[in-house]
PDB file of C-alpha atoms in Angstrom:
ATOM      1  CA  UNK S 513      90.819 194.611 -11.388  1.00 57.00           C
ATOM      2  CA  UNK S 514      88.517 192.200  -9.595  1.00 74.00           C
ATOM      3  CA  UNK S 515      91.284 191.094  -7.219  1.00 83.00           C
ATOM      4  CA  UNK S 516      93.940 192.934  -5.197  1.00 86.00           C
ATOM      5  CA  UNK S 517      97.298 193.104  -6.972  1.00 89.00           C
ATOM      6  CA  UNK S 518      98.950 191.198  -4.123  1.00 85.00           C
ATOM      7  CA  UNK S 519      96.669 188.242  -4.735  1.00 87.00           C
ATOM      8  CA  UNK S 520      97.054 188.512  -8.499  1.00 92.00           C
ATOM      9  CA  UNK S 521     100.845 188.448  -8.167  1.00 91.00           C
ATOM     10  CA  UNK S 522     100.819 184.823  -7.089  1.00 90.00           C
ATOM     11  CA  UNK S 523      99.175 183.582 -10.277  1.00 94.00           C
ATOM     12  CA  UNK S 524     102.374 184.051 -12.355  1.00 94.00           C
ATOM     13  CA  UNK S 525     104.429 182.580  -9.512  1.00 92.00           C
ATOM     14  CA  UNK S 526     102.333 179.415  -9.479  1.00 93.00           C
ATOM     15  CA  UNK S 527     102.483 179.181 -13.258  1.00 94.00           C
ATOM     16  CA  UNK S 528     106.264 179.538 -13.071  1.00 92.00           C
ATOM     17  CA  UNK S 529     106.420 176.592 -10.668  1.00 91.00           C
ATOM     18  CA  UNK S 530     104.660 174.445 -13.253  1.00 93.00           C
ATOM     19  CA  UNK S 531     106.938 175.736 -16.016  1.00 91.00           C
ATOM     20  CA  UNK S 532     110.107 174.928 -14.053  1.00 89.00           C
ATOM     21  CA  UNK S 533     108.773 171.533 -13.100  1.00 88.00           C
ATOM     22  CA  UNK S 534     108.262 170.768 -16.761  1.00 89.00           C
ATOM     23  CA  UNK S 535     111.414 172.311 -18.287  1.00 86.00           C
ATOM     24  CA  UNK S 536     113.913 172.496 -15.396  1.00 83.00           C
ATOM     25  CA  UNK S 537     115.387 175.676 -16.865  1.00 84.00           C
ATOM     26  CA  UNK S 538     114.742 179.307 -17.744  1.00 84.00           C
ATOM     27  CA  UNK S 539     112.458 179.927 -20.672  1.00 88.00           C
ATOM     28  CA  UNK S 540     110.962 183.019 -22.237  1.00 92.00           C
ATOM     29  CA  UNK S 541     107.770 182.070 -20.439  1.00 93.00           C
ATOM     30  CA  UNK S 542     109.395 182.043 -16.992  1.00 92.00           C
ATOM     31  CA  UNK S 543     111.085 185.380 -17.744  1.00 93.00           C
ATOM     32  CA  UNK S 544     107.710 186.920 -18.598  1.00 94.00           C
ATOM     33  CA  UNK S 545     106.101 185.395 -15.502  1.00 94.00           C
ATOM     34  CA  UNK S 546     108.963 186.693 -13.332  1.00 94.00           C
ATOM     35  CA  UNK S 547     108.514 190.223 -14.683  1.00 94.00           C
ATOM     36  CA  UNK S 548     104.744 190.089 -14.221  1.00 95.00           C
ATOM     37  CA  UNK S 549     105.040 188.778 -10.659  1.00 94.00           C
ATOM     38  CA  UNK S 550     107.325 191.667  -9.693  1.00 94.00           C
ATOM     39  CA  UNK S 551     105.186 194.243 -11.485  1.00 93.00           C
ATOM     40  CA  UNK S 552     102.049 193.209  -9.620  1.00 92.00           C
ATOM     41  CA  UNK S 553     103.885 193.053  -6.279  1.00 91.00           C
ATOM     42  CA  UNK S 554     105.190 196.559  -6.926  1.00 90.00           C
ATOM     43  CA  UNK S 555     101.711 197.757  -7.834  1.00 88.00           C
ATOM     44  CA  UNK S 556     100.408 196.381  -4.557  1.00 86.00           C
ATOM     45  CA  UNK S 557     103.070 198.361  -2.685  1.00 85.00           C
ATOM     46  CA  UNK S 558     102.455 201.515  -4.706  1.00 82.00           C
ATOM     47  CA  UNK S 559      98.729 201.378  -4.044  1.00 79.00           C
ATOM     48  CA  UNK S 560      99.286 200.614  -0.358  1.00 73.00           C
ATOM     49  CA  UNK S 561      96.809 197.740  -0.477  1.00 69.00           C
ATOM     50  CA  UNK S 562      97.887 196.502   2.949  1.00 68.00           C
ATOM     51  CA  UNK S 563      97.080 198.136   6.279  1.00 72.00           C
ATOM     52  CA  UNK S 564     100.023 198.973   8.599  1.00 70.00           C
ATOM     53  CA  UNK S 565      99.440 195.833  10.674  1.00 70.00           C
ATOM     54  CA  UNK S 566      99.595 193.718   7.493  1.00 77.00           C
ATOM     55  CA  UNK S 567     102.812 195.200   6.130  1.00 82.00           C
ATOM     56  CA  UNK S 568     104.963 192.624   7.910  1.00 83.00           C
ATOM     57  CA  UNK S 569     103.017 189.865   6.186  1.00 82.00           C
ATOM     58  CA  UNK S 570     103.605 191.568   2.848  1.00 83.00           C
ATOM     59  CA  UNK S 571     107.325 191.837   3.610  1.00 86.00           C
ATOM     60  CA  UNK S 572     107.495 188.127   4.478  1.00 85.00           C
ATOM     61  CA  UNK S 573     105.730 187.281   1.240  1.00 85.00           C
ATOM     62  CA  UNK S 574     108.195 189.392  -0.734  1.00 88.00           C
ATOM     63  CA  UNK S 575     111.134 187.651   0.920  1.00 89.00           C
ATOM     64  CA  UNK S 576     109.618 184.220   0.300  1.00 90.00           C
ATOM     65  CA  UNK S 577     109.025 185.052  -3.361  1.00 91.00           C
ATOM     66  CA  UNK S 578     112.562 186.350  -3.788  1.00 91.00           C
ATOM     67  CA  UNK S 579     114.017 183.179  -2.253  1.00 91.00           C
ATOM     68  CA  UNK S 580     111.906 180.985  -4.513  1.00 91.00           C
ATOM     69  CA  UNK S 581     112.950 182.826  -7.667  1.00 92.00           C
ATOM     70  CA  UNK S 582     116.576 182.662  -6.482  1.00 91.00           C
ATOM     71  CA  UNK S 583     116.357 178.857  -6.386  1.00 89.00           C
ATOM     72  CA  UNK S 584     115.395 179.050 -10.055  1.00 89.00           C
ATOM     73  CA  UNK S 585     118.422 181.162 -10.940  1.00 90.00           C
ATOM     74  CA  UNK S 586     117.081 184.709 -10.604  1.00 91.00           C
ATOM     75  CA  UNK S 587     119.524 186.621  -8.324  1.00 91.00           C
ATOM     76  CA  UNK S 588     118.059 188.247  -5.178  1.00 89.00           C
ATOM     77  CA  UNK S 589     119.625 191.634  -5.981  1.00 88.00           C
ATOM     78  CA  UNK S 590     117.900 191.577  -9.382  1.00 90.00           C
ATOM     79  CA  UNK S 591     114.550 190.963  -7.683  1.00 91.00           C
ATOM     80  CA  UNK S 592     115.173 193.706  -5.098  1.00 89.00           C
ATOM     81  CA  UNK S 593     116.352 196.229  -7.675  1.00 89.00           C
ATOM     82  CA  UNK S 594     113.308 195.646  -9.893  1.00 91.00           C
ATOM     83  CA  UNK S 595     110.941 196.154  -6.950  1.00 90.00           C
ATOM     84  CA  UNK S 596     112.719 199.313  -5.844  1.00 87.00           C
ATOM     85  CA  UNK S 597     112.689 200.809  -9.349  1.00 89.00           C
ATOM     86  CA  UNK S 598     108.999 200.063  -9.805  1.00 89.00           C
ATOM     87  CA  UNK S 599     107.948 201.560  -6.461  1.00 86.00           C
ATOM     88  CA  UNK S 600     109.776 204.887  -6.713  1.00 81.00           C
ATOM     89  CA  UNK S 601     106.561 206.900  -6.810  1.00 74.00           C
ATOM     90  CA  UNK S 602     104.974 205.126  -3.855  1.00 71.00           C
ATOM     91  CA  UNK S 603     103.010 207.107  -1.296  1.00 66.00           C
ATOM     92  CA  UNK S 604     104.095 207.727   2.277  1.00 64.00           C
ATOM     93  CA  UNK S 605     102.266 204.669   3.571  1.00 63.00           C
ATOM     94  CA  UNK S 606     104.526 202.437   1.461  1.00 81.00           C
ATOM     95  CA  UNK S 607     107.804 203.981   2.644  1.00 86.00           C
ATOM     96  CA  UNK S 608     108.353 201.403   5.417  1.00 90.00           C
ATOM     97  CA  UNK S 609     108.183 198.410   3.058  1.00 89.00           C
ATOM     98  CA  UNK S 610     110.152 200.117   0.312  1.00 89.00           C
ATOM     99  CA  UNK S 611     112.898 201.213   2.719  1.00 92.00           C
ATOM    100  CA  UNK S 612     113.375 197.659   3.942  1.00 94.00           C
ATOM    101  CA  UNK S 613     113.521 196.288   0.399  1.00 91.00           C
ATOM    102  CA  UNK S 614     116.028 198.955  -0.633  1.00 92.00           C
ATOM    103  CA  UNK S 615     118.098 198.409   2.531  1.00 95.00           C
ATOM    104  CA  UNK S 616     118.242 194.672   1.788  1.00 93.00           C
ATOM    105  CA  UNK S 617     119.368 195.518  -1.729  1.00 92.00           C
ATOM    106  CA  UNK S 618     122.203 197.730  -0.454  1.00 94.00           C
ATOM    107  CA  UNK S 619     123.349 195.039   1.984  1.00 94.00           C
ATOM    108  CA  UNK S 620     123.333 192.422  -0.790  1.00 91.00           C
ATOM    109  CA  UNK S 621     125.285 194.632  -3.205  1.00 92.00           C
ATOM    110  CA  UNK S 622     127.671 195.694  -0.455  1.00 93.00           C
ATOM    111  CA  UNK S 623     128.562 192.128   0.422  1.00 91.00           C
ATOM    112  CA  UNK S 624     128.902 191.265  -3.264  1.00 90.00           C
ATOM    113  CA  UNK S 625     131.462 194.068  -3.561  1.00 92.00           C
ATOM    114  CA  UNK S 626     133.338 192.997  -0.436  1.00 92.00           C
ATOM    115  CA  UNK S 627     133.246 189.270  -1.070  1.00 88.00           C
ATOM    116  CA  UNK S 628     133.100 186.579   1.573  1.00 79.00           C
ATOM    117  CA  UNK S 629     136.828 186.175   2.136  1.00 81.00           C
ATOM    118  CA  UNK S 630     138.922 187.314   5.072  1.00 78.00           C
ATOM    119  CA  UNK S 631     139.417 191.057   5.566  1.00 81.00           C
ATOM    120  CA  UNK S 632     142.951 191.020   4.162  1.00 84.00           C
ATOM    121  CA  UNK S 633     141.638 189.602   0.878  1.00 88.00           C
ATOM    122  CA  UNK S 634     139.281 192.534   0.221  1.00 90.00           C
ATOM    123  CA  UNK S 635     140.422 195.188  -2.261  1.00 92.00           C
ATOM    124  CA  UNK S 636     140.377 198.906  -1.447  1.00 92.00           C
ATOM    125  CA  UNK S 637     137.577 199.362  -3.961  1.00 94.00           C
ATOM    126  CA  UNK S 638     135.682 196.481  -2.405  1.00 93.00           C
ATOM    127  CA  UNK S 639     135.905 198.085   1.033  1.00 93.00           C
ATOM    128  CA  UNK S 640     134.841 201.476  -0.300  1.00 94.00           C
ATOM    129  CA  UNK S 641     131.737 200.088  -2.044  1.00 95.00           C
ATOM    130  CA  UNK S 642     130.925 197.903   0.943  1.00 94.00           C
ATOM    131  CA  UNK S 643     130.969 200.847   3.349  1.00 95.00           C
ATOM    132  CA  UNK S 644     128.920 203.030   1.001  1.00 95.00           C
ATOM    133  CA  UNK S 645     126.174 200.450   0.660  1.00 95.00           C
ATOM    134  CA  UNK S 646     126.114 199.554   4.351  1.00 96.00           C
ATOM    135  CA  UNK S 647     125.848 203.254   5.257  1.00 96.00           C
ATOM    136  CA  UNK S 648     122.989 203.682   2.791  1.00 96.00           C
ATOM    137  CA  UNK S 649     121.216 200.674   4.315  1.00 96.00           C
ATOM    138  CA  UNK S 650     121.617 202.134   7.811  1.00 97.00           C
ATOM    139  CA  UNK S 651     119.946 205.409   6.823  1.00 96.00           C
ATOM    140  CA  UNK S 652     116.987 203.601   5.273  1.00 96.00           C
ATOM    141  CA  UNK S 653     116.567 201.301   8.253  1.00 97.00           C
ATOM    142  CA  UNK S 654     116.688 204.151  10.747  1.00 97.00           C
ATOM    143  CA  UNK S 655     113.875 205.868   8.888  1.00 95.00           C
ATOM    144  CA  UNK S 656     111.872 202.644   8.730  1.00 94.00           C
ATOM    145  CA  UNK S 657     112.352 202.004  12.448  1.00 96.00           C
ATOM    146  CA  UNK S 658     111.266 205.558  13.272  1.00 96.00           C
ATOM    147  CA  UNK S 659     108.098 205.032  11.230  1.00 91.00           C
ATOM    148  CA  UNK S 660     107.174 201.743  12.913  1.00 92.00           C
ATOM    149  CA  UNK S 661     109.200 201.028  16.068  1.00 95.00           C
ATOM    150  CA  UNK S 662     106.472 198.530  17.036  1.00 94.00           C
ATOM    151  CA  UNK S 663     107.780 196.217  14.293  1.00 94.00           C
ATOM    152  CA  UNK S 664     111.115 194.380  14.802  1.00 96.00           C
ATOM    153  CA  UNK S 665     112.069 194.158  11.136  1.00 96.00           C
ATOM    154  CA  UNK S 666     114.153 197.330  10.756  1.00 97.00           C
ATOM    155  CA  UNK S 667     115.915 196.900  14.112  1.00 98.00           C
ATOM    156  CA  UNK S 668     116.687 193.271  13.282  1.00 97.00           C
ATOM    157  CA  UNK S 669     118.323 194.297  10.028  1.00 97.00           C
ATOM    158  CA  UNK S 670     120.314 196.936  11.914  1.00 98.00           C
ATOM    159  CA  UNK S 671     121.925 194.116  13.924  1.00 97.00           C
ATOM    160  CA  UNK S 672     123.538 192.931  10.689  1.00 95.00           C
ATOM    161  CA  UNK S 673     124.435 196.490   9.697  1.00 96.00           C
ATOM    162  CA  UNK S 674     126.081 197.032  13.084  1.00 96.00           C
ATOM    163  CA  UNK S 675     128.024 193.801  12.635  1.00 92.00           C
ATOM    164  CA  UNK S 676     129.327 195.222   9.358  1.00 91.00           C
ATOM    165  CA  UNK S 677     130.469 198.447  11.050  1.00 92.00           C
ATOM    166  CA  UNK S 678     127.602 200.584   9.787  1.00 93.00           C
ATOM    167  CA  UNK S 679     126.653 202.106  13.155  1.00 94.00           C
ATOM    168  CA  UNK S 680     128.522 204.287  15.693  1.00 93.00           C
ATOM    169  CA  UNK S 681     130.129 202.708  18.736  1.00 92.00           C
ATOM    170  CA  UNK S 682     127.186 203.896  20.818  1.00 93.00           C
ATOM    171  CA  UNK S 683     124.910 201.609  18.787  1.00 95.00           C
ATOM    172  CA  UNK S 684     126.454 198.133  18.792  1.00 95.00           C
ATOM    173  CA  UNK S 685     124.502 195.109  17.633  1.00 96.00           C
ATOM    174  CA  UNK S 686     123.121 194.640  21.157  1.00 97.00           C
ATOM    175  CA  UNK S 687     121.554 198.123  21.003  1.00 97.00           C
ATOM    176  CA  UNK S 688     119.470 197.093  18.002  1.00 98.00           C
ATOM    177  CA  UNK S 689     118.789 193.586  19.272  1.00 98.00           C
ATOM    178  CA  UNK S 690     117.200 195.071  22.390  1.00 98.00           C
ATOM    179  CA  UNK S 691     114.957 197.239  20.239  1.00 98.00           C
ATOM    180  CA  UNK S 692     113.977 194.359  18.007  1.00 98.00           C
ATOM    181  CA  UNK S 693     112.897 192.090  20.863  1.00 98.00           C
ATOM    182  CA  UNK S 694     111.213 194.996  22.644  1.00 98.00           C
ATOM    183  CA  UNK S 695     108.979 195.189  19.580  1.00 97.00           C
ATOM    184  CA  UNK S 696     108.499 191.417  19.319  1.00 96.00           C
ATOM    185  CA  UNK S 697     109.964 189.248  22.058  1.00 97.00           C
ATOM    186  CA  UNK S 698     109.415 186.082  20.002  1.00 97.00           C
ATOM    187  CA  UNK S 699     111.107 187.289  16.795  1.00 96.00           C
ATOM    188  CA  UNK S 700     113.559 184.395  16.543  1.00 96.00           C
ATOM    189  CA  UNK S 701     115.305 185.902  13.526  1.00 96.00           C
ATOM    190  CA  UNK S 702     116.543 188.682  15.816  1.00 97.00           C
ATOM    191  CA  UNK S 703     118.017 186.146  18.246  1.00 98.00           C
ATOM    192  CA  UNK S 704     119.718 184.370  15.374  1.00 97.00           C
ATOM    193  CA  UNK S 705     121.091 187.616  13.925  1.00 97.00           C
ATOM    194  CA  UNK S 706     122.554 188.643  17.269  1.00 97.00           C
ATOM    195  CA  UNK S 707     124.027 185.191  17.890  1.00 97.00           C
ATOM    196  CA  UNK S 708     125.786 185.415  14.521  1.00 95.00           C
ATOM    197  CA  UNK S 709     127.230 188.767  15.585  1.00 94.00           C
ATOM    198  CA  UNK S 710     128.756 187.096  18.652  1.00 96.00           C
ATOM    199  CA  UNK S 711     130.713 184.532  16.641  1.00 93.00           C
ATOM    200  CA  UNK S 712     134.514 184.755  16.958  1.00 91.00           C
ATOM    201  CA  UNK S 713     134.847 185.598  13.251  1.00 86.00           C
ATOM    202  CA  UNK S 714     132.955 188.853  13.974  1.00 86.00           C
ATOM    203  CA  UNK S 715     135.126 189.790  16.968  1.00 86.00           C
ATOM    204  CA  UNK S 716     132.847 187.960  19.384  1.00 92.00           C
ATOM    205  CA  UNK S 717     133.770 184.875  21.367  1.00 95.00           C
ATOM    206  CA  UNK S 718     132.450 181.468  22.337  1.00 96.00           C
ATOM    207  CA  UNK S 719     132.038 182.776  25.887  1.00 96.00           C
ATOM    208  CA  UNK S 720     129.821 185.596  24.654  1.00 97.00           C
ATOM    209  CA  UNK S 721     127.781 183.119  22.619  1.00 96.00           C
ATOM    210  CA  UNK S 722     127.344 180.842  25.629  1.00 97.00           C
ATOM    211  CA  UNK S 723     126.360 183.762  27.868  1.00 98.00           C
ATOM    212  CA  UNK S 724     123.749 184.840  25.353  1.00 98.00           C
ATOM    213  CA  UNK S 725     122.367 181.313  25.158  1.00 97.00           C
ATOM    214  CA  UNK S 726     122.086 181.213  28.939  1.00 98.00           C
ATOM    215  CA  UNK S 727     120.381 184.604  28.844  1.00 98.00           C
ATOM    216  CA  UNK S 728     117.755 183.190  26.476  1.00 98.00           C
ATOM    217  CA  UNK S 729     117.265 180.193  28.760  1.00 97.00           C
ATOM    218  CA  UNK S 730     116.995 182.414  31.828  1.00 97.00           C
ATOM    219  CA  UNK S 731     113.966 184.233  30.413  1.00 96.00           C
ATOM    220  CA  UNK S 732     111.962 181.132  31.438  1.00 96.00           C
ATOM    221  CA  UNK S 733     109.438 182.120  28.805  1.00 96.00           C
ATOM    222  CA  UNK S 734     108.539 178.533  28.026  1.00 96.00           C
ATOM    223  CA  UNK S 735     105.348 179.747  26.398  1.00 96.00           C
ATOM    224  CA  UNK S 736     107.614 180.977  23.581  1.00 96.00           C
ATOM    225  CA  UNK S 737     110.463 179.472  21.500  1.00 96.00           C
ATOM    226  CA  UNK S 738     113.008 181.852  23.056  1.00 97.00           C
ATOM    227  CA  UNK S 739     114.531 179.465  25.659  1.00 97.00           C
ATOM    228  CA  UNK S 740     115.054 176.970  22.852  1.00 96.00           C
ATOM    229  CA  UNK S 741     117.560 179.396  21.344  1.00 96.00           C
ATOM    230  CA  UNK S 742     119.972 178.063  23.967  1.00 97.00           C
ATOM    231  CA  UNK S 743     120.156 174.706  22.171  1.00 96.00           C
ATOM    232  CA  UNK S 744     120.638 176.402  18.803  1.00 96.00           C
ATOM    233  CA  UNK S 745     123.493 178.436  20.234  1.00 97.00           C
ATOM    234  CA  UNK S 746     125.115 175.311  21.675  1.00 96.00           C
ATOM    235  CA  UNK S 747     125.037 173.868  18.162  1.00 96.00           C
ATOM    236  CA  UNK S 748     126.741 177.016  16.867  1.00 95.00           C
ATOM    237  CA  UNK S 749     129.443 176.696  19.531  1.00 96.00           C
ATOM    238  CA  UNK S 750     129.948 173.048  18.618  1.00 94.00           C
ATOM    239  CA  UNK S 751     130.658 174.000  15.017  1.00 92.00           C
ATOM    240  CA  UNK S 752     133.263 176.529  16.157  1.00 89.00           C
ATOM    241  CA  UNK S 753     135.157 174.091  18.382  1.00 89.00           C
ATOM    242  CA  UNK S 754     138.192 172.328  16.887  1.00 84.00           C
ATOM    243  CA  UNK S 755     137.629 168.806  15.666  1.00 76.00           C
ATOM    244  CA  UNK S 756     139.298 166.424  18.159  1.00 67.00           C
ATOM    245  CA  UNK S 757     139.851 163.913  15.382  1.00 57.00           C
TER     246      UNK S 757
END
């Protein structure tokens, strides 16, 4: 074990890139590399190789890896489930990362059960499973946020959970957005998550979207990307407007 497991984990990922470039499809080799990549990532989490300040970097690397494997046909929920199963005996220092991974898994499975159609197209069973998984995600994220309120990651995910009805009325999406940006004012993913919550399809309105964009602009924090969120929100509003043609 001359190298940390986190560094070792990227050897099978790089080999898989070469394998997919050559074959353009799944092979037994890519399946073995996929399993090895996850096993070494899980071992890194279990051994708590990263310091608390580095955990966000680890989480970003996990998300990036999951997205890359997904492009090659390995479903995100499969990746999340494998990581969760292989980190069950992790120590306390790994709880924050594991909770976020498991919360993401519950959100993914919940939305798979609900489907992406309109509310009246969702079955009773779909609603029941959706609510169960969203509630489970909320519990995990609350614990993660309590462990590290100085990180925005759990609060940002709670914005999405609130949008899905997984929080009480006293904790709307704005409640968790404020906590996310209090932890990291420049966390643009939090601004994007809250803007999505304000879309008309989620019981928001174009007026609310515009007001939020103006709020971002009014920060006058031109040393950050935050005022630029105003332009992104204008683009979102443009998509929602009826086509004059």
